[in-house]
PDB file of C-alpha atoms in Angstrom:
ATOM      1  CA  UNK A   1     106.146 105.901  95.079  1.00 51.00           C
ATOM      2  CA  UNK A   2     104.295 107.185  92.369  1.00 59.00           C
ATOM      3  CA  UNK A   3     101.887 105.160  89.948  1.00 57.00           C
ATOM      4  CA  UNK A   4     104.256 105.169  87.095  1.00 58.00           C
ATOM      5  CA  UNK A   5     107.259 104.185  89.468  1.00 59.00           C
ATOM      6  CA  UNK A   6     105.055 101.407  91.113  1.00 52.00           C
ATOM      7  CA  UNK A   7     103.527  99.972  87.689  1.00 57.00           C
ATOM      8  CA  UNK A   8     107.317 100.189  86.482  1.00 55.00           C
ATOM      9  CA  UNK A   9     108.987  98.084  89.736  1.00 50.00           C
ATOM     10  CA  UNK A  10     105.821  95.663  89.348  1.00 58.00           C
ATOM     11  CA  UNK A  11     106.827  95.048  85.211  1.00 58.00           C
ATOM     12  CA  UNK A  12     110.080  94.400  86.949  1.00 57.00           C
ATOM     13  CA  UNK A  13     109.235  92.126  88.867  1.00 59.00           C
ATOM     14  CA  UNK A  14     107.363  89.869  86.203  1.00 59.00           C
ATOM     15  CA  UNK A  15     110.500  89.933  84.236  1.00 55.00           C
ATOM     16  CA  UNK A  16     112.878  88.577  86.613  1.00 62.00           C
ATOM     17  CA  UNK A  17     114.403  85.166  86.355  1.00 58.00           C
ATOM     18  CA  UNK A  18     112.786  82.652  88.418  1.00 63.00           C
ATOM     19  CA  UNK A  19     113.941  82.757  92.348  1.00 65.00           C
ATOM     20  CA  UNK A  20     112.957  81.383  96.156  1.00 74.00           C
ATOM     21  CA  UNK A  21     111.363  83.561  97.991  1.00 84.00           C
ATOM     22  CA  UNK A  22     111.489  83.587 102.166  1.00 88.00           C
ATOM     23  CA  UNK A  23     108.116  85.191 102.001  1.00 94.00           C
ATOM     24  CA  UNK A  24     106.977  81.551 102.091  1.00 96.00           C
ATOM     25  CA  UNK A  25     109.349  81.172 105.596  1.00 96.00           C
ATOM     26  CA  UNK A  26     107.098  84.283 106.899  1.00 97.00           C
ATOM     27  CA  UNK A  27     103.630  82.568 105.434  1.00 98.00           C
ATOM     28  CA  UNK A  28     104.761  79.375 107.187  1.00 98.00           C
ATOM     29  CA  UNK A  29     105.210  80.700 110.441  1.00 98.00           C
ATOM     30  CA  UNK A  30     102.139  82.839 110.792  1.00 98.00           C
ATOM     31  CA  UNK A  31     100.207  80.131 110.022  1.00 98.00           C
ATOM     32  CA  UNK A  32     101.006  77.663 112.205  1.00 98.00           C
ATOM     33  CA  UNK A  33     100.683  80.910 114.540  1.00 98.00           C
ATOM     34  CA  UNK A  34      97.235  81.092 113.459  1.00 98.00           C
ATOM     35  CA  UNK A  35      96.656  77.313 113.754  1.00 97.00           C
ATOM     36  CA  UNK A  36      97.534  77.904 117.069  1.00 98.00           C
ATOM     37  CA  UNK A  37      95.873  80.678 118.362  1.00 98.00           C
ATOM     38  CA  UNK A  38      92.745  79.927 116.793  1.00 97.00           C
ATOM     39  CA  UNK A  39      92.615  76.312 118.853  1.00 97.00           C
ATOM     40  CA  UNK A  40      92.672  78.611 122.049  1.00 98.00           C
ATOM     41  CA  UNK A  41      90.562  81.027 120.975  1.00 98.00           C
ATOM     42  CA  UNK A  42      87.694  78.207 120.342  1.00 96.00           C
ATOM     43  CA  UNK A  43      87.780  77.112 123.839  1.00 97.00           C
ATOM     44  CA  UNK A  44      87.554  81.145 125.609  1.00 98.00           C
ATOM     45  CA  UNK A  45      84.395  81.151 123.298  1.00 98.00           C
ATOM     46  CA  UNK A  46      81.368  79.888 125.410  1.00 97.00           C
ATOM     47  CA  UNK A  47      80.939  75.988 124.696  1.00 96.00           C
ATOM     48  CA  UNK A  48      77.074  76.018 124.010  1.00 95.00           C
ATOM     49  CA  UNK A  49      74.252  78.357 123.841  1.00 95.00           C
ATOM     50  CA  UNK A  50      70.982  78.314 126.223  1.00 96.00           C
ATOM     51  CA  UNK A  51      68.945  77.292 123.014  1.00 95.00           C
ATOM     52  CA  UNK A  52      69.933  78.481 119.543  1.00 96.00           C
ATOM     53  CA  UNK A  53      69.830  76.180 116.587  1.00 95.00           C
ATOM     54  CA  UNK A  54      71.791  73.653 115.676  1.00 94.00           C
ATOM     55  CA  UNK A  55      72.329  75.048 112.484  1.00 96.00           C
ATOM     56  CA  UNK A  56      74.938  77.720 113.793  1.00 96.00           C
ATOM     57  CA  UNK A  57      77.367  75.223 115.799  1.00 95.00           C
ATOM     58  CA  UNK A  58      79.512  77.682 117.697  1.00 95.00           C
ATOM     59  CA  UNK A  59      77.277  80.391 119.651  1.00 97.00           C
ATOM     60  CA  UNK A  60      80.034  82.666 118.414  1.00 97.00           C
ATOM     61  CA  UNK A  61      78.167  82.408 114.917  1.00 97.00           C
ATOM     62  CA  UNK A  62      75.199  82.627 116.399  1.00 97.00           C
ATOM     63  CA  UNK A  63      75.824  85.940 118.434  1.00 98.00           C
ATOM     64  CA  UNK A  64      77.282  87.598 114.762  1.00 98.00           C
ATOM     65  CA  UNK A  65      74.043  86.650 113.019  1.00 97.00           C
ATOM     66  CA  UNK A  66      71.797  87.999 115.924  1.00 97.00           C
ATOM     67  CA  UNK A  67      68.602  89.695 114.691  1.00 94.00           C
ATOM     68  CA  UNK A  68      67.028  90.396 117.458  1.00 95.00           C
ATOM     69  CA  UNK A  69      66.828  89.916 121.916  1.00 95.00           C
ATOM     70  CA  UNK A  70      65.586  86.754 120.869  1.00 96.00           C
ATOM     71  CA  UNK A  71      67.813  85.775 119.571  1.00 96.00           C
ATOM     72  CA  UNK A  72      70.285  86.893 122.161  1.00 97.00           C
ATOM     73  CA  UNK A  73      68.417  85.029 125.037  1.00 96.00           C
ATOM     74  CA  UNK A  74      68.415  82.036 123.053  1.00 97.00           C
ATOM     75  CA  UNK A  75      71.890  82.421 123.187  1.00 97.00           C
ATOM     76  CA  UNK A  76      72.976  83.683 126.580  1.00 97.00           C
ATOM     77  CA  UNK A  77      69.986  82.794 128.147  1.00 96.00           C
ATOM     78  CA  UNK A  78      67.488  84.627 129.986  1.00 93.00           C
ATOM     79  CA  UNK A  79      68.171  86.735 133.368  1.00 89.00           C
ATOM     80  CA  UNK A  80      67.085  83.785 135.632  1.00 89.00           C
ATOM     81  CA  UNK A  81      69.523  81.358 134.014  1.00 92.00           C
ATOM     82  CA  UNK A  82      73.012  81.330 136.144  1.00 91.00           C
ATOM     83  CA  UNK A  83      74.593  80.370 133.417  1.00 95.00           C
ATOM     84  CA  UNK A  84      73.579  83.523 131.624  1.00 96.00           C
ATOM     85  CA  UNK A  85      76.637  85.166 133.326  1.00 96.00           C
ATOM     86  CA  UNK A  86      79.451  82.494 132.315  1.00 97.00           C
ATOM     87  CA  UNK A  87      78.195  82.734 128.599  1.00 97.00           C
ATOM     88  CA  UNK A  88      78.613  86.467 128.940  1.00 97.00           C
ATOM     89  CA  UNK A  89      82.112  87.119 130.426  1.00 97.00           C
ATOM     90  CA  UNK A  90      83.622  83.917 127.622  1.00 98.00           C
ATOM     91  CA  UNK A  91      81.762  85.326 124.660  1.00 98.00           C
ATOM     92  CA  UNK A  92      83.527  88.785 125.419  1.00 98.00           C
ATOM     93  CA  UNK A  93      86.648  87.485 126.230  1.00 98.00           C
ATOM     94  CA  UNK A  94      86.782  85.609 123.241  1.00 98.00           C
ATOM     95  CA  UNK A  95      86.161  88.957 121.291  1.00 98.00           C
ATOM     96  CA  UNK A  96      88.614  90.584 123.115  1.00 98.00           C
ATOM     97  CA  UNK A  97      90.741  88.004 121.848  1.00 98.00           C
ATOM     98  CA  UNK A  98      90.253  87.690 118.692  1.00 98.00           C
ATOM     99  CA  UNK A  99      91.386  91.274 117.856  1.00 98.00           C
ATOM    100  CA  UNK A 100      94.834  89.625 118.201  1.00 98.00           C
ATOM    101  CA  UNK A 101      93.597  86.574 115.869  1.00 98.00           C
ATOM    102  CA  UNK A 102      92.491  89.343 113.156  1.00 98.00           C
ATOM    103  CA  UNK A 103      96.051  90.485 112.852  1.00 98.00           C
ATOM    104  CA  UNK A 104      97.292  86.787 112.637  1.00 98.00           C
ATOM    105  CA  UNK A 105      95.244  85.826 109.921  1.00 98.00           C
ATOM    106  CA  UNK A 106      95.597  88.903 108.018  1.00 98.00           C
ATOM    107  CA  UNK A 107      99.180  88.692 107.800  1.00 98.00           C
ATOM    108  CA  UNK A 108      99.050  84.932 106.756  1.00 98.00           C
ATOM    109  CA  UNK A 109      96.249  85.452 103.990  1.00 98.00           C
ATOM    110  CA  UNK A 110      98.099  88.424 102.748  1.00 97.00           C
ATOM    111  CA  UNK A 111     101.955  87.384 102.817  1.00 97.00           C
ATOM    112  CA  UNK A 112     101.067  84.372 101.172  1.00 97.00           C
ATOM    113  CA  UNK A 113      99.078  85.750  98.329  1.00 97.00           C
ATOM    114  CA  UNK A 114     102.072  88.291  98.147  1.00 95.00           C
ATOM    115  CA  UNK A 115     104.272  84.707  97.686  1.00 95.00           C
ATOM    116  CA  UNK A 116     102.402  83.569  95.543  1.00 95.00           C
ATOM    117  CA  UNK A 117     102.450  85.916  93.321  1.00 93.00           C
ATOM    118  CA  UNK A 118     106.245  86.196  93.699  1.00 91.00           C
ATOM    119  CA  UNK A 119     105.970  82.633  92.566  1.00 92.00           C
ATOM    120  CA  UNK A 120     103.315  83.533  89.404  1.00 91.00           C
ATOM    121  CA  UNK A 121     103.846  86.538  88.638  1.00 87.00           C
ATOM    122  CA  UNK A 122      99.984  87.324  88.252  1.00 87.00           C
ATOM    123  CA  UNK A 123      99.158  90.419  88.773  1.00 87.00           C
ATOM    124  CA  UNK A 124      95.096  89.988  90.317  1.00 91.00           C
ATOM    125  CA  UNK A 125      97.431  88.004  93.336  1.00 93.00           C
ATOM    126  CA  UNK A 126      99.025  91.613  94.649  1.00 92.00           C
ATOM    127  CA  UNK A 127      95.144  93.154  94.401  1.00 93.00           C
ATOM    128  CA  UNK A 128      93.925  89.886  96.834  1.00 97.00           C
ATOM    129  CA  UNK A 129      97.014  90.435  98.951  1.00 97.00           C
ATOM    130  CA  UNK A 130      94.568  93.623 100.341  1.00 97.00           C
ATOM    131  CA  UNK A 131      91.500  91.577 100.947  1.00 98.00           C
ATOM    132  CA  UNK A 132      92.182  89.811 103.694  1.00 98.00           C
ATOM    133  CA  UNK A 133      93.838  93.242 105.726  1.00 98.00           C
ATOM    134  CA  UNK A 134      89.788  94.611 104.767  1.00 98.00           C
ATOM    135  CA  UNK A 135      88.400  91.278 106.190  1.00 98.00           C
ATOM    136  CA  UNK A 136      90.364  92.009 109.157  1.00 98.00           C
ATOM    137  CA  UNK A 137      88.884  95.714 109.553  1.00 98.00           C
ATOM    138  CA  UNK A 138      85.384  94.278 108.926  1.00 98.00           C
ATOM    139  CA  UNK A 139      85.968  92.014 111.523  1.00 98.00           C
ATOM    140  CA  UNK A 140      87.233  94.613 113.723  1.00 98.00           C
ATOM    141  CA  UNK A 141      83.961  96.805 113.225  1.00 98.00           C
ATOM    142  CA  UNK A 142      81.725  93.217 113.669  1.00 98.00           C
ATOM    143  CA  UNK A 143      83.626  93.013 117.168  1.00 98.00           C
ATOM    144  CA  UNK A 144      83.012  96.920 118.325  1.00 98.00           C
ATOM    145  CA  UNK A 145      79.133  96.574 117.222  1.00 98.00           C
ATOM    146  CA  UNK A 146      79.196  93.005 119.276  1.00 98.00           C
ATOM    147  CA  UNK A 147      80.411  94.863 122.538  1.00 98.00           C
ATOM    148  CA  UNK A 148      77.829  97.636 122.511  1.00 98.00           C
ATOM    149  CA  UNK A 149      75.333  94.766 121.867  1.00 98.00           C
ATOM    150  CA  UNK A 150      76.058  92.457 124.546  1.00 97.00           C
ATOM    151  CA  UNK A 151      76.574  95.790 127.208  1.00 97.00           C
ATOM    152  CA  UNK A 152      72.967  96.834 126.194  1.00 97.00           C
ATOM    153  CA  UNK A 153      71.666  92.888 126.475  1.00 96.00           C
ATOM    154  CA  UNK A 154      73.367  93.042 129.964  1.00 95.00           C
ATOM    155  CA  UNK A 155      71.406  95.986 130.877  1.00 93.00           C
ATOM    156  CA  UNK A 156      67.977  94.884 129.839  1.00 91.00           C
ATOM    157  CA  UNK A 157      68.154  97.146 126.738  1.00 94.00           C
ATOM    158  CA  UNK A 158      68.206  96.903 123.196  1.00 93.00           C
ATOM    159  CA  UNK A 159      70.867  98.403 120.940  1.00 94.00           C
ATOM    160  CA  UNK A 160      70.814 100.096 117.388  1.00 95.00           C
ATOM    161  CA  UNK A 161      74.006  98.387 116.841  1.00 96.00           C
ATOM    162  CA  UNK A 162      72.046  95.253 115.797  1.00 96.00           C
ATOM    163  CA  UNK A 163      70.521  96.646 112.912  1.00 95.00           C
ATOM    164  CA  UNK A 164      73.935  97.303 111.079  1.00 97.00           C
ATOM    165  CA  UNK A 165      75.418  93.681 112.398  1.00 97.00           C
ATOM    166  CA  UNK A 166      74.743  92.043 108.903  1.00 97.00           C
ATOM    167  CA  UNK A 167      77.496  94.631 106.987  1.00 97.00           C
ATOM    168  CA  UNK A 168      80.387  93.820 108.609  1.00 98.00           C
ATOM    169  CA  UNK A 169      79.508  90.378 109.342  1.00 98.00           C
ATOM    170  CA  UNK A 170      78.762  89.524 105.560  1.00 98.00           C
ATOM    171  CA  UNK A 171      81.346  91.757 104.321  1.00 98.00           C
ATOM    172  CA  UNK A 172      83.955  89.955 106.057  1.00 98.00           C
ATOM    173  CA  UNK A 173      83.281  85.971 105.652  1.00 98.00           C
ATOM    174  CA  UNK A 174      82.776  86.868 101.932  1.00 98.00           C
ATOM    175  CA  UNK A 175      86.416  88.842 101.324  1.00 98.00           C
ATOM    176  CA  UNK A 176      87.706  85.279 103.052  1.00 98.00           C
ATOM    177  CA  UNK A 177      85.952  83.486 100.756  1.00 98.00           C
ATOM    178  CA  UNK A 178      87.130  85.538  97.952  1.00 98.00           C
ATOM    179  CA  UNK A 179      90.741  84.950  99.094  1.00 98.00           C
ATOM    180  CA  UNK A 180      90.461  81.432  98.922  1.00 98.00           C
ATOM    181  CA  UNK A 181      89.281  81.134  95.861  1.00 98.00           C
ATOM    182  CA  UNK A 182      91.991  83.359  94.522  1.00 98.00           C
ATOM    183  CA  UNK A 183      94.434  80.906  96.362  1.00 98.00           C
ATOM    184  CA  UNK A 184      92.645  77.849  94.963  1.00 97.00           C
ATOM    185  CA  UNK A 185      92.834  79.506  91.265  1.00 97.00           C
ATOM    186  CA  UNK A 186      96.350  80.183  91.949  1.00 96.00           C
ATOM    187  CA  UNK A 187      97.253  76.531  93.331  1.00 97.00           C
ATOM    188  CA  UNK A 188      96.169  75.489  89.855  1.00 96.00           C
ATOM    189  CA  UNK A 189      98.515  77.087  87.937  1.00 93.00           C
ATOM    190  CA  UNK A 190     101.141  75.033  89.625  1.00 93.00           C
ATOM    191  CA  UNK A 191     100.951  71.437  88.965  1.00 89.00           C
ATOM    192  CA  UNK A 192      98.143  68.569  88.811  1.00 91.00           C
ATOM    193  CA  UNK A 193      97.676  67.728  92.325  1.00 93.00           C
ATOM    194  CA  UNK A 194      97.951  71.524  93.313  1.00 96.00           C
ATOM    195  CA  UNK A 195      95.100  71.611  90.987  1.00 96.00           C
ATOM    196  CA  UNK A 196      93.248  68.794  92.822  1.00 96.00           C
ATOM    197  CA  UNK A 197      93.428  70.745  96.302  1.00 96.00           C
ATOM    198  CA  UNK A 198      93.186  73.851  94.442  1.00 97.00           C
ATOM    199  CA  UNK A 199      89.368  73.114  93.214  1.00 97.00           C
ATOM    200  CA  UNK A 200      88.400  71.496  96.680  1.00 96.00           C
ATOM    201  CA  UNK A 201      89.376  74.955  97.846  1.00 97.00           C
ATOM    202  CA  UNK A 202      87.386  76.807  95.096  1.00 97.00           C
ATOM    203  CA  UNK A 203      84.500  74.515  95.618  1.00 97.00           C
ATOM    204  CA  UNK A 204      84.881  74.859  99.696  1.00 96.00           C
ATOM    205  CA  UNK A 205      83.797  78.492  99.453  1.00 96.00           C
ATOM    206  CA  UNK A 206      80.451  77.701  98.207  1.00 95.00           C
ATOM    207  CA  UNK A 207      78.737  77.383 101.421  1.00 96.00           C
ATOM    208  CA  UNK A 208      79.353  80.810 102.713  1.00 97.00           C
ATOM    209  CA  UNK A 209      76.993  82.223 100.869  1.00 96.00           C
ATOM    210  CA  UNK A 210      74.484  79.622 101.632  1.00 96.00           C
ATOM    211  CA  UNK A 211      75.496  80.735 105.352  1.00 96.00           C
ATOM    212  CA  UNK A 212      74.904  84.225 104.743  1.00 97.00           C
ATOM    213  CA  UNK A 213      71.826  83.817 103.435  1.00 96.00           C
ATOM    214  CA  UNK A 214      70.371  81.437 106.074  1.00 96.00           C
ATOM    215  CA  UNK A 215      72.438  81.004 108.557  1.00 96.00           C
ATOM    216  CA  UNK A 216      70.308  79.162 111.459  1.00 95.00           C
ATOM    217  CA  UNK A 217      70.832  76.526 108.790  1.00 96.00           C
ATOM    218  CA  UNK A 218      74.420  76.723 107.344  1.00 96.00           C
ATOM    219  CA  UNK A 219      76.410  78.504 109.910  1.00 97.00           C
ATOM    220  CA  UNK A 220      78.318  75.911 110.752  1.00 96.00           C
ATOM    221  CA  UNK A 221      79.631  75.331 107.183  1.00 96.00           C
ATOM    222  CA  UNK A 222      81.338  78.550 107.691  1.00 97.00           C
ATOM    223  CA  UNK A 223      84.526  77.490 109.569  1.00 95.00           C
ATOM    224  CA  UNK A 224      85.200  74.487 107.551  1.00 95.00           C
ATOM    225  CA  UNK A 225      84.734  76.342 104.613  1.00 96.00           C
ATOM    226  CA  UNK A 226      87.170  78.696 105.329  1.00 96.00           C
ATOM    227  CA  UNK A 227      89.766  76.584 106.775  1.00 96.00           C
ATOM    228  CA  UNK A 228      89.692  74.697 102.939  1.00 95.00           C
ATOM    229  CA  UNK A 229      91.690  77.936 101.786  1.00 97.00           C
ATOM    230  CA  UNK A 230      93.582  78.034 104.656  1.00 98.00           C
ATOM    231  CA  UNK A 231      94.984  74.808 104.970  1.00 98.00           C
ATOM    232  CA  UNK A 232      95.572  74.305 101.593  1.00 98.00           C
ATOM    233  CA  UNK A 233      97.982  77.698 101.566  1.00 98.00           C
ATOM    234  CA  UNK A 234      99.420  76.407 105.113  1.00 98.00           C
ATOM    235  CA  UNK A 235     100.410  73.595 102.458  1.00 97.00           C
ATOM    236  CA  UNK A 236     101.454  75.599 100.028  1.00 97.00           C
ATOM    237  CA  UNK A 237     103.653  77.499 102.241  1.00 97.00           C
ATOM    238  CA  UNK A 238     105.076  74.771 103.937  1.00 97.00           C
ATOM    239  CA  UNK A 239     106.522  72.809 100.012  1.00 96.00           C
ATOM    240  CA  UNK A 240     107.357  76.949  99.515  1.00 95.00           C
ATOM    241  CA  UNK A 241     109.889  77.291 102.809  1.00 96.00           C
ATOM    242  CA  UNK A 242     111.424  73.893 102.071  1.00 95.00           C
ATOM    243  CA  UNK A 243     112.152  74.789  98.188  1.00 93.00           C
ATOM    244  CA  UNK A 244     113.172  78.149  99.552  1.00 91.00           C
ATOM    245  CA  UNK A 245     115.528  77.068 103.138  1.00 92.00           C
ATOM    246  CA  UNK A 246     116.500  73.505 101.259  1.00 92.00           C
ATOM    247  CA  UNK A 247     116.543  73.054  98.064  1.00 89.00           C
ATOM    248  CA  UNK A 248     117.297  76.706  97.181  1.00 88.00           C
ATOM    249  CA  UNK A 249     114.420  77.200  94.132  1.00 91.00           C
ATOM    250  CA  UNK A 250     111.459  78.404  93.421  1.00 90.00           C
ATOM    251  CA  UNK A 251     108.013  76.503  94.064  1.00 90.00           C
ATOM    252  CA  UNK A 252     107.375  77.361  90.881  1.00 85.00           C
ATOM    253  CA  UNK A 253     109.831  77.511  88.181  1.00 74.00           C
ATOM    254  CA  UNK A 254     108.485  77.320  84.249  1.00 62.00           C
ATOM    255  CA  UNK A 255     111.365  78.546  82.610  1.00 59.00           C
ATOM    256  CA  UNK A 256     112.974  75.343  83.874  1.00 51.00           C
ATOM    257  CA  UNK A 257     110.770  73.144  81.731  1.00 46.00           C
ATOM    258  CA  UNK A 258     111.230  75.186  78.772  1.00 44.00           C
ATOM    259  CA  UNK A 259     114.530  74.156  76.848  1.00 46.00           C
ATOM    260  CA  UNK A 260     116.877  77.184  76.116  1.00 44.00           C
ATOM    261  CA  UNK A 261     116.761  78.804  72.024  1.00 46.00           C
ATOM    262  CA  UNK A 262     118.381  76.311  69.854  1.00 48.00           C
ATOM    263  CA  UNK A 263     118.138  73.482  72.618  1.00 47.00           C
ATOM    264  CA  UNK A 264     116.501  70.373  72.246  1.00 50.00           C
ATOM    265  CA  UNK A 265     114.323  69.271  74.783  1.00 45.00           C
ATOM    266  CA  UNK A 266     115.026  65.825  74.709  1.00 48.00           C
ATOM    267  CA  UNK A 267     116.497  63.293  72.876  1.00 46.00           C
ATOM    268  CA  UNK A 268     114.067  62.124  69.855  1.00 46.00           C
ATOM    269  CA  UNK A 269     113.279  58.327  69.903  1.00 51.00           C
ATOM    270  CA  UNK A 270     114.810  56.116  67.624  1.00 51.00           C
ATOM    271  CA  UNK A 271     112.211  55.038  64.590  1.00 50.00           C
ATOM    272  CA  UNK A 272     111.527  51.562  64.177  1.00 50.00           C
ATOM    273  CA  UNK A 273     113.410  49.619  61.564  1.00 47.00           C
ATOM    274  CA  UNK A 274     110.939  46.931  59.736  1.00 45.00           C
ATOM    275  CA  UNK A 275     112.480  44.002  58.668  1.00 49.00           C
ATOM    276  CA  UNK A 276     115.850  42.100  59.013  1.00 52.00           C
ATOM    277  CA  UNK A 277     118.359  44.458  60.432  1.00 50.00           C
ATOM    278  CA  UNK A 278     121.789  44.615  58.337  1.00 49.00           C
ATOM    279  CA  UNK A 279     124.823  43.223  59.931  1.00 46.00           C
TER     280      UNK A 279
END
């Protein structure tokens, strides 16, 4: 489609009468997918690490902010350990893994920004819709650099692949975080207590760049962070499917607070009457 055509259907689009969209159905249902999947992909991920700091939680985090074979033996622990194995095989089958969870929550992020802008009509909401599918490649990248790292810590070696961890790894927490504050902003624009969970989201996606920055510290704040976003549009899409399956309307529908041309709104209240009211 060319970029006239495509600015022309999305005009279109903003001018059509308010409608339900099943886009919410398809945002409901990968998210409980994702809700899912990601309970079973926390428990292939080894438990506990030999000795990395509390600060990370998950040795998963602590194994994407690796700097160093340090740091890698103070999460796999060191040749002697027999344990050193079992973290080993569960940290790369939970990698293996999670290729299928990057597809999961790619789709959810994205089909529900795309319903929510069906619901809007903002424009910035179709631009987001991308962010989370570039996440999801980040992620993918973070996941081949992890393998060649963990084959070369197997091996007794060290391997360039750790110096260009940081990209992907940074890249992709902060497109989630930029999603959910889109999703937050947009949750606003619906009604007062989307607003409330709307800022909660906004203000959830503070600590990943505390996390970033220091994250043998703030790691941790990393997953509930970016559930805020998530659950909130897991909420979102779940009021969206039953407006859409049940009630036939829109989750959001402003024209049907504004009274037609030559309408009035409401009755107007009577005006007091001082005095003794004539029989």
């Amino acid at each position: 489609m060319p970029i006239g055509g495509f600015q022309h259907w999305i005009e279109a689009q903003r001018a059509r009468p308010p409608a339900p969209t099943r886009l919410w159905v398809w945002t409901l249902a990968l998210g409980v997918a994702v809700l899912l999947f990601g309970f079973h992909l926390g428990q292939v991920f080894p438990q506990a690490g030999y000795d990395i700091a509390p600060g990370y939680g998950a040795p998963v985090l602590a194994f994407e902010f690796a700097g160093s074979q340090a740091d890698l033996e103070a999460i796999f622990g060191f040749y002697t350990d027999p344990q050193q194995v079992t973290r080993l095989a569960a940290m790369r089958a939970g990698n293996e893994q999670d290729y299928l969870y990057m597809l999961l929550y790619a789709a959810f992020l994205g089909c529900g920004c795309l319903a929510l802008w069906r619901e809007l009509r903002l424009r910035p909401l179709l631009a987001v819709a991308a962010l989370p599918v570039v996440a999801a490649l980040c992620d993918a990248w973070e996941n081949w650099l992890l393998f060649d790292i963990q084959a070369a810590f197997t091996l007794g070696d060290y391997s360039p692949a750790m110096a260009s961890l940081p990209w992907p790894v940074a890249a992709k927490f902060l497109l989630l975080a930029t999603t959910n504050v889109a999703i937050g902003a947009a949750a606003t624009q619906i009604g007062r207590w989307w607003a409330l969970f709307g800022t909660v989201a906004i203000l959830a996606a503070i600590p990943t760049v505390m996390a970033i920055i220091t994250p043998a510290a703030f790691a941790w704040a990393l997953m509930p962070s970016t559930a805020g976003g998530w659950i909130l549009l897991l909420a979102l899409a779940a009021a969206g499917s039953w407006q859409a399956l049940v009630r036939r309307r829109p989750l959001v529908d402003f024209d049907a607070a504004a009274p037609e041309p030559g309408e009035q709104s409401a009755a107007e209240p009577a005006r007091p009457v001082f005095g003794r009211r004539r029989t």
